[in-house]
Short mmCIF file of C-alpha atoms in Angstrom, two decimals:
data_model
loop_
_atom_site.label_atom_id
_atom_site.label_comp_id
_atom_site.label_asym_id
_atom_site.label_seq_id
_atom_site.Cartn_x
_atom_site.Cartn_y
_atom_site.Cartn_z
CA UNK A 16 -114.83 -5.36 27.93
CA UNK A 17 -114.94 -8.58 30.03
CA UNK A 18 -117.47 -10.31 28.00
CA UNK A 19 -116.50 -8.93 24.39
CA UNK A 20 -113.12 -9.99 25.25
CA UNK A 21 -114.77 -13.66 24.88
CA UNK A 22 -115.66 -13.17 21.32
CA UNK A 23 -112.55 -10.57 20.00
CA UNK A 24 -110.24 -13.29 21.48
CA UNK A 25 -111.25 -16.15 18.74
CA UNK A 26 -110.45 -13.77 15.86
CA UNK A 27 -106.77 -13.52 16.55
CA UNK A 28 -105.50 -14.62 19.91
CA UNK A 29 -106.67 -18.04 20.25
CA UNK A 30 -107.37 -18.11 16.33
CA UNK A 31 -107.97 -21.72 15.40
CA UNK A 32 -106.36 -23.65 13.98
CA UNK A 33 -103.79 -21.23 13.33
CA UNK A 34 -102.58 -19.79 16.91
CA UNK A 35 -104.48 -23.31 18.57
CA UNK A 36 -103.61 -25.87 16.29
CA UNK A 37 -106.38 -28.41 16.64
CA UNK A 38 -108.69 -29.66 13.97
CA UNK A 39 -106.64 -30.18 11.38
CA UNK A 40 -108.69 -32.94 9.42
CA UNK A 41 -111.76 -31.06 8.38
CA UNK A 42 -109.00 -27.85 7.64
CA UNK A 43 -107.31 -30.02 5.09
CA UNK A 44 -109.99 -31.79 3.45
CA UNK A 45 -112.77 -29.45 2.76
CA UNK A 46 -111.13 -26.27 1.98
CA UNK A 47 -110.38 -27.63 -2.36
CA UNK A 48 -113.17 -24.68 -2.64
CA UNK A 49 -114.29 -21.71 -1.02
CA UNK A 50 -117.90 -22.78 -1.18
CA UNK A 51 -117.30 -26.33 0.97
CA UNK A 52 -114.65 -23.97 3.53
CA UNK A 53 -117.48 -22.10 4.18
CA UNK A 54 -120.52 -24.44 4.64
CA UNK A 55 -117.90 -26.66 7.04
CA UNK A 56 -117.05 -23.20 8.84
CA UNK A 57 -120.83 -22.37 9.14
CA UNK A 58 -121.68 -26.13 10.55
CA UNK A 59 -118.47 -25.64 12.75
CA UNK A 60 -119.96 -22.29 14.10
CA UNK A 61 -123.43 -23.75 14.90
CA UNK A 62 -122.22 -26.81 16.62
CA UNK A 63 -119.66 -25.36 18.53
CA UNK A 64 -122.06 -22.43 19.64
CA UNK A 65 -124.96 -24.58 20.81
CA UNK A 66 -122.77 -27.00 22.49
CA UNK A 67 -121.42 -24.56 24.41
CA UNK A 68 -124.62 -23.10 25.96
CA UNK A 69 -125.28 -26.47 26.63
CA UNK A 70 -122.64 -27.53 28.33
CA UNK A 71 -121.84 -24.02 30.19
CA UNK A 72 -126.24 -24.39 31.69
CA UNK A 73 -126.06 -27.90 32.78
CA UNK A 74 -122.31 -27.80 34.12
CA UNK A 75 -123.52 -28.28 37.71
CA UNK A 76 -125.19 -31.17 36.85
CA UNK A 77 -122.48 -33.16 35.07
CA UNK A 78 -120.56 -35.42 37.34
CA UNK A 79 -116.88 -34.65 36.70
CA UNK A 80 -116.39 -38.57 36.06
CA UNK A 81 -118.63 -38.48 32.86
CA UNK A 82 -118.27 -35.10 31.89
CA UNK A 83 -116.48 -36.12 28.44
CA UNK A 84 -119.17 -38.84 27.93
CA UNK A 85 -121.83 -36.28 28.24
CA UNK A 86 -120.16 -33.59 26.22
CA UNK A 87 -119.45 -35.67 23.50
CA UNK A 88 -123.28 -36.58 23.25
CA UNK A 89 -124.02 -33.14 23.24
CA UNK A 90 -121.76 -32.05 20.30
CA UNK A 91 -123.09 -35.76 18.46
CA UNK A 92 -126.55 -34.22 18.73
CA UNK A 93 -126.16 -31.11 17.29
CA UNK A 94 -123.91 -32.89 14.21
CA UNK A 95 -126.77 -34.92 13.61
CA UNK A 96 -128.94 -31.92 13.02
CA UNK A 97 -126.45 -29.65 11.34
CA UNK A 98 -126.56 -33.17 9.21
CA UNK A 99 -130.04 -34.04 8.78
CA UNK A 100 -130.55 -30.37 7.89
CA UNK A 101 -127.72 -29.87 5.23
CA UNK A 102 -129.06 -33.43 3.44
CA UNK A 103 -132.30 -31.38 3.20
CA UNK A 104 -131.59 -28.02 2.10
CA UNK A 105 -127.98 -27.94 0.77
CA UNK A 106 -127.72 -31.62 -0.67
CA UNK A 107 -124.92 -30.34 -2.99
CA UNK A 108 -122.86 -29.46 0.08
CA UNK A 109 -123.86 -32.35 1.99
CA UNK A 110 -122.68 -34.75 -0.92
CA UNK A 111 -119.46 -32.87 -1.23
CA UNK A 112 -118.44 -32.67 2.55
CA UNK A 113 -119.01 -36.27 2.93
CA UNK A 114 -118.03 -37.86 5.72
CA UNK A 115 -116.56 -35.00 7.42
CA UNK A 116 -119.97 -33.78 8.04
CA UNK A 117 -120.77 -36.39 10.79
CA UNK A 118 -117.06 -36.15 11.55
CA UNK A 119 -117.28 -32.94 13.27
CA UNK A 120 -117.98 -34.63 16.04
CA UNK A 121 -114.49 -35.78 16.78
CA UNK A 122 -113.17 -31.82 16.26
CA UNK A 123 -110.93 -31.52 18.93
CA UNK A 124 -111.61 -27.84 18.81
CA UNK A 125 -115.31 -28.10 19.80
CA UNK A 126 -114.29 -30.57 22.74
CA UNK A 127 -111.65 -28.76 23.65
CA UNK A 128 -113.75 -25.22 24.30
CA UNK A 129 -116.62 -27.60 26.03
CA UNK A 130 -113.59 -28.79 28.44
CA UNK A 131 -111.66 -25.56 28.67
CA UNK A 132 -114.21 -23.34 28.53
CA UNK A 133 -117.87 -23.64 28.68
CA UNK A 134 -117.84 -26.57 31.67
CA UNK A 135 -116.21 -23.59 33.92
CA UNK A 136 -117.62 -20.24 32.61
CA UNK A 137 -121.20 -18.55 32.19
CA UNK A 138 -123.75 -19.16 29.66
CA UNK A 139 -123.74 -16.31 27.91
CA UNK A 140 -119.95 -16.01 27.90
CA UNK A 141 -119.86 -19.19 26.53
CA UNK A 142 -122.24 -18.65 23.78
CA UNK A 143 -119.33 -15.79 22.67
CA UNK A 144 -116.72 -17.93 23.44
CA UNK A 145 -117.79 -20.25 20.93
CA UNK A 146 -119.17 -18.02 18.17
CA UNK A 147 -115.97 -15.92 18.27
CA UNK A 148 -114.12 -18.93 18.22
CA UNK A 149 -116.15 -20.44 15.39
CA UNK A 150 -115.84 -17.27 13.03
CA UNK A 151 -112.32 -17.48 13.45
CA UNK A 152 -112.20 -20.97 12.08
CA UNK A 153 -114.72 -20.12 9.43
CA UNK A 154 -112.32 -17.32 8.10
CA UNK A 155 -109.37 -19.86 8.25
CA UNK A 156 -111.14 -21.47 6.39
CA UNK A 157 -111.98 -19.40 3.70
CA UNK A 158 -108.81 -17.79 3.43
CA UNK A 159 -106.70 -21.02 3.25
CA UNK A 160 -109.83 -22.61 0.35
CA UNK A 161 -109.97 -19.63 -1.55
CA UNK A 162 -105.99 -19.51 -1.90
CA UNK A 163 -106.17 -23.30 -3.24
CA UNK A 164 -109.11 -22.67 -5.38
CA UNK A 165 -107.36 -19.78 -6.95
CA UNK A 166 -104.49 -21.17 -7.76
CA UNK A 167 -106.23 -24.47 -8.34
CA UNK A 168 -108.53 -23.74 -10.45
CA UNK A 169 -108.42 -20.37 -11.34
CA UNK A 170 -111.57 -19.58 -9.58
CA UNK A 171 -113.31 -18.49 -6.44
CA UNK A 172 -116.49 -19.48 -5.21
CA UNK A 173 -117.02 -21.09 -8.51
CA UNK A 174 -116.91 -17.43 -10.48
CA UNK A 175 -113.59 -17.29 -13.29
CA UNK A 176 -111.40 -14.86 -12.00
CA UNK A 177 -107.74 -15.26 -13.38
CA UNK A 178 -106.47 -14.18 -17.27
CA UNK A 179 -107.73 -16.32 -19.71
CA UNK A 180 -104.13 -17.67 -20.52
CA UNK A 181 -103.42 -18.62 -16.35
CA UNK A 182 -102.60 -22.10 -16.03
CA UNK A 183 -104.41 -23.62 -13.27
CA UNK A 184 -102.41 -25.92 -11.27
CA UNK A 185 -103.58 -29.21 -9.87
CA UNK A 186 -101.05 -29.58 -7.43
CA UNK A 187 -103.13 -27.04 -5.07
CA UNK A 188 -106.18 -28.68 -5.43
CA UNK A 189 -104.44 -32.51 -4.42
CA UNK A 190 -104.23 -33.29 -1.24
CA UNK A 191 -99.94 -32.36 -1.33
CA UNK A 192 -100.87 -29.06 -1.77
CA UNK A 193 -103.44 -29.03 1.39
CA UNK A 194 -100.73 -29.87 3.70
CA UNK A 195 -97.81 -27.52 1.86
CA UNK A 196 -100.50 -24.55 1.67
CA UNK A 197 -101.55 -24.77 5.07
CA UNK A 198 -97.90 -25.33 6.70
CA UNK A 199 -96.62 -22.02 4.78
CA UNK A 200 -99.85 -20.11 5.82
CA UNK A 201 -99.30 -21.68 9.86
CA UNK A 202 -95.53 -20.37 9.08
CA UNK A 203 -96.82 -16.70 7.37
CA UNK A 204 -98.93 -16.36 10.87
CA UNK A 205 -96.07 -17.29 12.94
CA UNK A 206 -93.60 -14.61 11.49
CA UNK A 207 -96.28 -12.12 11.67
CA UNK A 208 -97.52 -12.89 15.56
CA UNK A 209 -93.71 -12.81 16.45
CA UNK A 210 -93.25 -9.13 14.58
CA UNK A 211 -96.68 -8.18 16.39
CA UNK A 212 -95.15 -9.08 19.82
CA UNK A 213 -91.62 -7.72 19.66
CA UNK B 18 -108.90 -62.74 -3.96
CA UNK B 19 -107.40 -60.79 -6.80
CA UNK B 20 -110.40 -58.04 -5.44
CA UNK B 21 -108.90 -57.93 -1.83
CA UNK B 22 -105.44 -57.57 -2.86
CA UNK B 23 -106.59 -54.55 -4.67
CA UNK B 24 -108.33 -53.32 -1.65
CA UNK B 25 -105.29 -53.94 0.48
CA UNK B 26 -103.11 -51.62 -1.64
CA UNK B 27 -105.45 -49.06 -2.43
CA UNK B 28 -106.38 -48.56 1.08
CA UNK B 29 -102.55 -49.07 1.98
CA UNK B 30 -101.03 -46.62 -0.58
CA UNK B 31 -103.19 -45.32 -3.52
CA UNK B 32 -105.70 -43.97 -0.81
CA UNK B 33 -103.54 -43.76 1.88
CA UNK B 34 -106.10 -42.77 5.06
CA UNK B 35 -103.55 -39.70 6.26
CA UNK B 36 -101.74 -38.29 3.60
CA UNK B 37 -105.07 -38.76 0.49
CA UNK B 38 -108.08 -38.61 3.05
CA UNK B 39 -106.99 -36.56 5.60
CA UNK B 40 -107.87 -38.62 8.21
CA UNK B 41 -106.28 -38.51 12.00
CA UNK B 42 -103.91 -35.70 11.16
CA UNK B 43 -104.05 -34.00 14.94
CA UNK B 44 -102.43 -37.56 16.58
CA UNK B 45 -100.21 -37.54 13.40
CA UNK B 46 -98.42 -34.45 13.50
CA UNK B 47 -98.76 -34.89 17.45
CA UNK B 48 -97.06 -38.35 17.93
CA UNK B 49 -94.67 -38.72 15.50
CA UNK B 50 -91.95 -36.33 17.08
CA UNK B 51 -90.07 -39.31 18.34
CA UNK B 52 -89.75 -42.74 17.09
CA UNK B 53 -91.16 -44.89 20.15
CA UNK B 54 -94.32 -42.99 20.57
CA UNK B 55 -94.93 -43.08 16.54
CA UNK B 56 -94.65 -46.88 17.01
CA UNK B 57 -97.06 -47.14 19.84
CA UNK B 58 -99.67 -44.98 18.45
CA UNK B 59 -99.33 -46.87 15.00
CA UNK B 60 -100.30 -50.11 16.72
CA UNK B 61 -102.87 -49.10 19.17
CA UNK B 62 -104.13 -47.53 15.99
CA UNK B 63 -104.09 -50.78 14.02
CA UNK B 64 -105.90 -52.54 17.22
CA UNK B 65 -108.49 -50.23 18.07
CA UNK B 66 -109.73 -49.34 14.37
CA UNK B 67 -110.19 -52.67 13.53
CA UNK B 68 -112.08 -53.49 16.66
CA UNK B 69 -114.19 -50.44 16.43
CA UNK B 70 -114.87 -50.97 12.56
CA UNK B 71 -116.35 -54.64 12.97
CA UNK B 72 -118.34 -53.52 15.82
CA UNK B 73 -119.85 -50.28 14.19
CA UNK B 74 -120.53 -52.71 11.01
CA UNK B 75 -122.89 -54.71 13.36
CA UNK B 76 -124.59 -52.03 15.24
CA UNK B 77 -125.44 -50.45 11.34
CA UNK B 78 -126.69 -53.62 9.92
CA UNK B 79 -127.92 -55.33 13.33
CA UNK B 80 -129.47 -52.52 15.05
CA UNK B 81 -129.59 -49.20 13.24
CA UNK B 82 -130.96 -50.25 9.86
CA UNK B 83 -133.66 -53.38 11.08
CA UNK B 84 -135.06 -50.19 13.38
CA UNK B 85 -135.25 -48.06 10.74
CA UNK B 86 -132.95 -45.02 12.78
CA UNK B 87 -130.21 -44.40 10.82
CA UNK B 88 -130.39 -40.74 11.80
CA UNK B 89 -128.70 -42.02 15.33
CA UNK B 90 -125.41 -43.19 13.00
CA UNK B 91 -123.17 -40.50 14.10
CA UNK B 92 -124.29 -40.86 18.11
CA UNK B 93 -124.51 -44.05 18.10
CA UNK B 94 -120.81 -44.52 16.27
CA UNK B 95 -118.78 -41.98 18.61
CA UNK B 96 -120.50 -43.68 21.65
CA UNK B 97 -119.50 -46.52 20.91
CA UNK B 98 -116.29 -45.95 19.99
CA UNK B 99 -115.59 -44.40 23.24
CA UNK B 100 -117.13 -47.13 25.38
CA UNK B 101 -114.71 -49.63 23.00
CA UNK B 102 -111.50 -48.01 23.87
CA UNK B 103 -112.57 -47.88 27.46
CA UNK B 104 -112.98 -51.34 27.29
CA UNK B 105 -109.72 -52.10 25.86
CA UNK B 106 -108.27 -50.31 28.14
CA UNK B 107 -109.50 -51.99 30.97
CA UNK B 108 -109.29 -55.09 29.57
CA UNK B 109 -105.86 -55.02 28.22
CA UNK B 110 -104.74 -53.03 31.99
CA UNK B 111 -105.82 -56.61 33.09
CA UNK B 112 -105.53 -59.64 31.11
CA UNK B 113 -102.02 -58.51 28.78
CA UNK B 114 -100.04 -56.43 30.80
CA UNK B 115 -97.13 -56.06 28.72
CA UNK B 116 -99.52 -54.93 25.93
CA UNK B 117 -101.00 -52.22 28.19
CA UNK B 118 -97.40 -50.30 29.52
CA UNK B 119 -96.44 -50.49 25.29
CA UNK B 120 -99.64 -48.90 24.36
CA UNK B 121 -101.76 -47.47 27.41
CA UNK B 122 -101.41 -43.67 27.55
CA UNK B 123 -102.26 -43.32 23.33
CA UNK B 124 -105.69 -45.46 24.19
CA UNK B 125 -107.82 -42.21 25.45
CA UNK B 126 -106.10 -40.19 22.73
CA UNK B 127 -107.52 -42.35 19.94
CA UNK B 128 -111.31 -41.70 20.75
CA UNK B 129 -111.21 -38.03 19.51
CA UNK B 130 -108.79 -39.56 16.38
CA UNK B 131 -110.94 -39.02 13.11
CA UNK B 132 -108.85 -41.86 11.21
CA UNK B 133 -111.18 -44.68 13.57
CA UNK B 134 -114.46 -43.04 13.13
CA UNK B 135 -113.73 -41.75 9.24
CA UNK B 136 -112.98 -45.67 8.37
CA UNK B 137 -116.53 -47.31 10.58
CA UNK B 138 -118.02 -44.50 8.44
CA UNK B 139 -116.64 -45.06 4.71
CA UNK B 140 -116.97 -48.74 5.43
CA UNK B 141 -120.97 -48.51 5.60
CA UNK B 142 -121.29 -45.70 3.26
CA UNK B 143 -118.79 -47.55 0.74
CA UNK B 144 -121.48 -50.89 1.57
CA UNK B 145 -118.81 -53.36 1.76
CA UNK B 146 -119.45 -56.44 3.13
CA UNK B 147 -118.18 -57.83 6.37
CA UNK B 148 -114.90 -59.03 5.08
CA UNK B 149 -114.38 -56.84 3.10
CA UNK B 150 -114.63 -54.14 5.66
CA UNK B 151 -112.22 -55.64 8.13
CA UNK B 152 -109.59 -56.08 4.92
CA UNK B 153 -110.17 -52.31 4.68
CA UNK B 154 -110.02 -51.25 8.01
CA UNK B 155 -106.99 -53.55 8.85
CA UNK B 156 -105.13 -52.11 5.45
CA UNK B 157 -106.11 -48.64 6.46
CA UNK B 158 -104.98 -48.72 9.95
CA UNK B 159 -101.63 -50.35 8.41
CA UNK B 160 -101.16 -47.32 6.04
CA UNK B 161 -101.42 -44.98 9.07
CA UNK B 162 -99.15 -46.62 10.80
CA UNK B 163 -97.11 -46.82 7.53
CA UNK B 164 -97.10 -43.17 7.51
CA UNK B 165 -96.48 -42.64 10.71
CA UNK B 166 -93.22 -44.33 11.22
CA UNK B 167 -91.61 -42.55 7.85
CA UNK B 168 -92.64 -39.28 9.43
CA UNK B 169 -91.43 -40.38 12.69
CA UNK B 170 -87.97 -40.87 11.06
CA UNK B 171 -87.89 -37.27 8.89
CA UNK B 172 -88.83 -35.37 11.51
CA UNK B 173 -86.42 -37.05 14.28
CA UNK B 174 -84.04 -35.59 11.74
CA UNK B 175 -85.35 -32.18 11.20
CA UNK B 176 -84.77 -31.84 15.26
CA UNK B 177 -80.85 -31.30 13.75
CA UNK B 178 -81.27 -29.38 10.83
CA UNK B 179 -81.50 -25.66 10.74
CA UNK B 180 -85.20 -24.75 9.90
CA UNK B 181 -86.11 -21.52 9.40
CA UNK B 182 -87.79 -19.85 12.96
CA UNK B 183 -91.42 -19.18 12.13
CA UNK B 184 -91.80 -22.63 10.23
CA UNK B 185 -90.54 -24.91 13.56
CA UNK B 186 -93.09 -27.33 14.50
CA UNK B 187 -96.40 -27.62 13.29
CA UNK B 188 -95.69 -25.79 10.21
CA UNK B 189 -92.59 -27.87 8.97
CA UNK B 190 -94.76 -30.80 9.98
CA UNK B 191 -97.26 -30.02 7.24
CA UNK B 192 -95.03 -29.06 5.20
CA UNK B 193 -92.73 -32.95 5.47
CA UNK B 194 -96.51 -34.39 4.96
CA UNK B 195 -97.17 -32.60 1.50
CA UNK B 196 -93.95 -33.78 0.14
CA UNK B 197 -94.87 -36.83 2.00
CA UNK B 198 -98.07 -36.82 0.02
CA UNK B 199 -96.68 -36.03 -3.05
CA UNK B 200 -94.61 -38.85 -3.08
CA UNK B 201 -97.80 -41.21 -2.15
CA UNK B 202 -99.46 -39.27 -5.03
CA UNK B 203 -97.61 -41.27 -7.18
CA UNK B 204 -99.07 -44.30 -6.61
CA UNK B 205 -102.43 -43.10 -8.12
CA UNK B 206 -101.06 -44.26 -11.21
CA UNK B 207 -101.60 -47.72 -10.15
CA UNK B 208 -105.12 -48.02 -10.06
CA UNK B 209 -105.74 -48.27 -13.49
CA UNK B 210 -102.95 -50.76 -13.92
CA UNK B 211 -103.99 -53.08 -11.36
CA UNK B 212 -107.50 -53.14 -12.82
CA UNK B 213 -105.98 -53.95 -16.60
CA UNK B 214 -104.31 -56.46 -14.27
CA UNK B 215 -107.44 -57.64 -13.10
CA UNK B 216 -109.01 -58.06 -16.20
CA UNK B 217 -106.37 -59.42 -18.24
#
C-alpha cells in the first residue's frame, strides 16, 4: 500500500500541473499537437525519474547548503541526454520542441519532487514518486494537446478525424487559446475535485 | 538602426516573451496578484536577464564553441545562471542597498524562471550578434515586465468581482492571459508592415 501509494498519488492527488500547479511553460507551449505533448511528457518522465534515484541515493552526501546547486546539475545532466538522444533518433521532435527541450531543466516540477521528495525519502520510493508523478503530467499533457489539436486542426496525432465540412479553428492552435484552454480545463478539474470531496 | 527598432518591437510586442513564447509563466501568474510585487519582479527581471544573456553569449562563443563542447550548453547555462543571481544578490545586499530591500526576495525566484534561460538560449540559437542580443534580451525582459504590470492591474480587480468558484485563482489567471494574448495577437499584423517599411 505504502509504496504504491507513491506512484497512485501522481495520477490524481498531486496531479501536475493540474492539482500542483507548477510547470506551466512547457504545458502551454508544446501541447499545439498530441505528438509534441507526448514526446515532452515522455522526456519529462525520464528526467524526473532518474533524477530522483539520484538524488534520493546520494542524499546523505549532499551538504544541505548546496543541495539545490547539486540537484540542479543532476536534472541538467539528464536534459542533456534526453537532448543529445532526441537530436539523434527523433530529430522531427527535437526540431519542433525547440528550446523547451533543454528548458526542462528549469521545470519547477522536477526540482520541486528532488526538494520535497526524493532528498528525504528512499530510493525506490522515489523512483515511483517520480514516474507516477511524470505519467500524470504526460496525460495532462495529452489530454489538454489533443483537445487543441482537435479543435485546431481537426486532427489528432496527425490522423483526420472530424467531418469533412468542420471548420478548424486557429484560435486553439495560437498561443490565446493555450492559456484559455488550459484555464477552463484547471477550472473543469476544480469543480470536479470539489464534487469528489463533498 | 531601422533593423534594431524592428527587433525592439518584435521582441516587445509582436513576440511578446510571456503571452507568444510562453516563457516565465509560473513567476507570472505567481507575482502579479498585487501591484508592488508585479513591479519588483518586472525589474529584477529586466536586470538579471540582461546580465545573464551577455554572459551566456560569452561563455557560447568564448568557451563552449573554441572547445568544441557544445553538448555542455544546457549545464553550463543553468549553472551559470544560478551562480549570476547569487552574485547579484550579494553584490547588490552590499554595494546598493536601496536596490536590494526593492528587489531582494524575487532574486532566488528568478533562477528556476524559464523567461532568463529561454532568451540566453534563442539568442545563440537565433546567432545574433553581441548587440544585437543585448537589444533582444533588454526588449524581451521589457515586454515581460510590460505584461506583467497590465496583469498586475486586471487581476487586482478581479479580487472584487464575483468569479465563478472553481475558476478562482490559477484558472481565471490563464484565462485574463489568453484574452491578454489575444489582444497582443494583434500586433502580428505588424510584421509585415514594418518590413514594407523597411524596404520602402
Amino acid at each position: 500500500m505504502g509504496l504504491m501509494h507513491e506512484f497512485t498519488k501522481g495520477l490524481w492527488k498531486d496531479l501536475a500541473p493540474f492539482r500542483v500547479v507548477l510547470g506551466l511553460c512547457p504545458v502551454l507551449a508544446v501541447t499545439k499537437e498530441a505528438e509534441t505533448g507526448l514526446g515532452m511528457g515522455i522526456g519529462v518522465i525520464f528526467v524526473l525519474t532518474c533524477s530522483n534515484i539520484i538524488v534520493s541515493s546520494i542524499r546523505k552526501l549532499i551538504p544541505r547548503q548546496v543541495r539545490i546547486a547539486s540537484f540542479i546539475v543532476i536534472i541538467a545532466s539528464f536534459v542533456t541526454m534526453v537532448e543529445l538522444f532526441s537530436q539523434a533518433y527523433f530529430y522531427p521532435i527535437y526540431q519542433k520542441l525547440g528550446i523547451f527541450i533543454p528548458l526542462i531543466v528549469v521545470n519547477c516540477i522536477i526540482l520541486g519532487r528532488a526538494e520535497a521528495f526524493a532528498s528525504r525519502n528512499g530510493v525506490v520510493a522515489s523512483a515511483l514518486d517520480g514516474l507516477g508523478i511524470g505519467l500524470g503530467f504526460t496525460m495532462s499533457l495529452v489530454v489538454l494537446a489533443s483537445i487543441r489539436e482537435i479543435l485546431g486542426a481537426g486532427t489528432i496525432f496527425g490522423i483526420d478525424i472530424m467531418w469533412e465540412s468542420f471548420r478548424p479553428f486557429t484560435f486553439m492552435a495560437e498561443a490565446p487559446g493555450a492559456f484559455i484552454s488550459l484555464g477552463l480545463l484547471l477550472g473543469i478539474m476544480n469543480a470536479v475535485s470539489k464534487t469528489s470531496q463533498s | 538602426m531601422m533593423d534594431y527598432i524592428i527587433l525592439i518591437i518584435s521582441a516587445l510586442l509582436i513576440n511578446n516573451i510571456l503571452l507568444a513564447q510562453f516563457l516565465g509563466n509560473c513567476p507570472f501568474l505567481g507575482t502579479s496578484k498585487r501591484m508592488d510585487t508585479a513591479i519588483g519582479m518586472g525589474f529584477a527581471v529586466i536586470f538579471v536577464l540582461t546580465i545573464a544573456c551577455i554572459v551566456t553569449f560569452f561563455v557560447q562563443h568564448k568557451i563552449l564553441d573554441p572547445l568544441g563542447i557544445g553538448y555542455l550548453q544546457t549545464v553550463s547555462f543553468i549553472l551559470v545562471i544560478a551562480a549570476l543571481v547569487q552574485f547579484v544578490e550579494m553584490f547588490l545586499r552590499k554595494f546598493a542597498k536601496p536596490l536590494y530591500t526593492a528587489l531582494g526576495i524575487f532574486l532566488p525566484l528568478i533562477t528556476t524562471n524559464c523567461a532568463v534561460m529561454g532568451s540566453a538560449l534563442l539568442i545563440i540559437r537565433k546567432e545574433y550578434t553581441f548587440i544585437e542580443g543585448v537589444v533582444f534580451a533588454v526588449a524581451s525582459a521589457s515586454g515581460f515586465t510590460l505584461a506583467l504590470i497590465l496583469m498586475a492591474g486586471i487581476r487586482e480587480r478581479l479580487e472584487i468581482s464575483g468569479v465563478p468558484r472553481a475558476l478562482r485563482g490559477t484558472a481565471i489567471g490563464l484565462i485574463t492571459a489568453g484574452l491578454m494574448a489575444l489582444a497582443f495577437f494583434g500586433f502580428q499584423g505588424m510584421d509585415g508592415a514594418l518590413t514594407a517599411l523597411v524596404k520602402s
